[in-house]
Short mmCIF file of C-alpha atoms in Angstrom, two decimals:
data_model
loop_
_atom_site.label_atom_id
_atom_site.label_comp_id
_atom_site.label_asym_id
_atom_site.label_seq_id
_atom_site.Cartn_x
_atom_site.Cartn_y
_atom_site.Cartn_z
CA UNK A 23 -36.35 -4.39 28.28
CA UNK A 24 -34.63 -3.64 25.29
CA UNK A 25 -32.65 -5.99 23.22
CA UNK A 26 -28.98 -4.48 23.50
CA UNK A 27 -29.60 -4.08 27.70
CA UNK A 28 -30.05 -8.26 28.00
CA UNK A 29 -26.90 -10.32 29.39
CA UNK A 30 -25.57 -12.30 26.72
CA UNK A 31 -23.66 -15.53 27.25
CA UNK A 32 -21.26 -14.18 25.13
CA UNK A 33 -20.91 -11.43 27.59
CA UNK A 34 -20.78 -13.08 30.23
CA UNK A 35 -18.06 -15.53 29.44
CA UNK A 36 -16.14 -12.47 28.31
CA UNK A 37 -16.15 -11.13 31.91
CA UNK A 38 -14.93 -14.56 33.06
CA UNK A 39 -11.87 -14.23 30.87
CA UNK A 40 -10.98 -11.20 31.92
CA UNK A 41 -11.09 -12.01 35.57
CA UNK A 42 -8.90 -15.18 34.66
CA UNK A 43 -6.15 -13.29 32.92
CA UNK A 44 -6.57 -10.31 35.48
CA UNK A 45 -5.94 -13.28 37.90
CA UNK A 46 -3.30 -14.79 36.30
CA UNK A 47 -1.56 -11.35 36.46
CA UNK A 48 -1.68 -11.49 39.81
CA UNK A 49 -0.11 -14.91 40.89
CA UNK A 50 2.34 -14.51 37.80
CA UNK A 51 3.17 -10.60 38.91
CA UNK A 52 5.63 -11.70 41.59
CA UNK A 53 7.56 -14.70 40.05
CA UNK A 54 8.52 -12.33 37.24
CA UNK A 55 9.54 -9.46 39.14
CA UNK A 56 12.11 -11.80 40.74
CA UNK A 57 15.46 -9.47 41.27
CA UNK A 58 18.40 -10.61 39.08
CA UNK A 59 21.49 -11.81 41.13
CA UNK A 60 24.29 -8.99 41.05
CA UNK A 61 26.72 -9.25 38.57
CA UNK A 62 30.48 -9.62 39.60
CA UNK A 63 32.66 -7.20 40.34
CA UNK A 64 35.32 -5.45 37.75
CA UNK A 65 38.58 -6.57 37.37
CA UNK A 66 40.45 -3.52 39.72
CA UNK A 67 41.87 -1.09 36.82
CA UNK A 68 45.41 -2.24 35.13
CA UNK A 69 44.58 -6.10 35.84
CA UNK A 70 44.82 -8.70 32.89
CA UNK A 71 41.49 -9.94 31.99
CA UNK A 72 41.83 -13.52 31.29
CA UNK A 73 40.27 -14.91 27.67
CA UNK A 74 38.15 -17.65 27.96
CA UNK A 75 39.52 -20.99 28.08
CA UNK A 76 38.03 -21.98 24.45
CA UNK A 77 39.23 -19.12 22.99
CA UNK A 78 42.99 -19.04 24.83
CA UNK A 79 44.49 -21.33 22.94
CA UNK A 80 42.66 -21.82 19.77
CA UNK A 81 44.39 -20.37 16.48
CA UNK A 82 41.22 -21.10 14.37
CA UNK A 83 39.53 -18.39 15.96
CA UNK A 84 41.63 -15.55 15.79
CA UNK A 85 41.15 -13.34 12.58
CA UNK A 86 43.28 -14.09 10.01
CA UNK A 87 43.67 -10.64 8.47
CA UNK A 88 45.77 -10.02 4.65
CA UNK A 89 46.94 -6.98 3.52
CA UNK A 90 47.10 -6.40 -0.41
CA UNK A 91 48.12 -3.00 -1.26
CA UNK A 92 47.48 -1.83 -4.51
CA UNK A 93 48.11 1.44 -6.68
CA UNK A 94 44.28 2.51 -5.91
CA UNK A 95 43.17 1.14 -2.78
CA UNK A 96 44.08 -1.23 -0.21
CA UNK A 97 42.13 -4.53 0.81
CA UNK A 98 42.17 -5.84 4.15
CA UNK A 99 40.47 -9.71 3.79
CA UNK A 100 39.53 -11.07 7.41
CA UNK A 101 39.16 -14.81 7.68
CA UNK A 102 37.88 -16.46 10.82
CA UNK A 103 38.76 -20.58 11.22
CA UNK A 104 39.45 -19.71 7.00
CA UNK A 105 36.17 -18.40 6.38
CA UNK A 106 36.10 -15.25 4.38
CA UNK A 107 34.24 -12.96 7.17
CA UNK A 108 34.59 -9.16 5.48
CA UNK A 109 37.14 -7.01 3.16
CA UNK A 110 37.31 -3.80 3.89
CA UNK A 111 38.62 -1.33 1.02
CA UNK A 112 40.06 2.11 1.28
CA UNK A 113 40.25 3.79 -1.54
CA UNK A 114 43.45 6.32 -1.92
CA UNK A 115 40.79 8.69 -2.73
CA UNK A 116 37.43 8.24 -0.66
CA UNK A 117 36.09 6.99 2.63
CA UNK A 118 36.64 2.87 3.60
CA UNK A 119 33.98 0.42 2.74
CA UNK A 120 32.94 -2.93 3.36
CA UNK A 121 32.25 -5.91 0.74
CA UNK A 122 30.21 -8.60 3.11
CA UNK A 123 29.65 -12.09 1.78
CA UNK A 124 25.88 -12.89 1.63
CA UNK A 125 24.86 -16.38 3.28
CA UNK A 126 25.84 -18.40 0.00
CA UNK A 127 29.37 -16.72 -0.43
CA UNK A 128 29.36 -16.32 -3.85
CA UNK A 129 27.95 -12.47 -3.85
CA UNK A 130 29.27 -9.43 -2.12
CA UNK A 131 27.08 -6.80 -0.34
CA UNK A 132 28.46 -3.42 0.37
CA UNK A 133 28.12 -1.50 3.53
CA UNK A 134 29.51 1.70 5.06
CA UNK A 135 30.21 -0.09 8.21
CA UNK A 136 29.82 -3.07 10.15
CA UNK A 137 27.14 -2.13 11.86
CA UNK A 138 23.87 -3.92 11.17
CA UNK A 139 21.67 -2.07 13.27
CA UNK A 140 18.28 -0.30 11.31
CA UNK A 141 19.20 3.58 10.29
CA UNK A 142 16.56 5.69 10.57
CA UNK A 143 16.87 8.56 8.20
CA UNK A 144 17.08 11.94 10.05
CA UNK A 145 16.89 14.40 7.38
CA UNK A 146 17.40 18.22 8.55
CA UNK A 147 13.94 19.74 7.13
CA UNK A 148 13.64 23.24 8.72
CA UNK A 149 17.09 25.04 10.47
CA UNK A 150 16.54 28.55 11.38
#
């Protein structure tokens, strides 16, 4: 018998972890494929959604938005319960961009947009 064609203990107990998490698949399987309850219906079309009941009444969170014009751009600062959230600035020359307060609010970041999803670059290479 050669050395390498032996059972191991090692081996062994490998096989019994396998059939334990194979197992475990199996009783586990159907509790997660539990269906989701349906969500409710629309609102028919031209009905007033209501707000939510926090949000209804509460001036501190609306936006708070202020317009200062100027002879080169305009700034539009939005404050939320008086926290500075975003200014956007349009340039009178130039696309609109945002200055974002980092988490100690004594910076500014600059964005394009909003958005804080990842870009992936998608460079044209070849066009024929």
């Amino acid at each position: 018998m050669h050395a390498l064609d032996r059972p191991t203990a090692t081996g062994s107990a490998h096989r019994g972890l396998a059939a334990l998490a194979l197992a475990g698949a199996f009783v586990a399987g159907p509790v997660l494929a539990q269906i989701a309850p349906a969500p409710p219906p629309p609102p028919p079309p031209g009905a007033e959604v209501p707000l939510a009941a926090s949000a209804a009444g509460d001036p501190d969170l609306e936006p708070q938005v202020t317009i200062v014009r100027r002879a080169d751009e305009t700034r539009e600062e939005v404050r939320i319960g008086g926290e500075l959230k975003f200014i956007k600035v349009t340039p009178l020359h130039g696309r609109p961009y945002y200055l974002v307060p980092d988490a100690n609010g004594l910076t500014f970041q600059r964005r394009d947009s909003l958005d804080t999803s990842l870009k992936v670059p998608m460079w044209i290479l070849f066009s024929w």
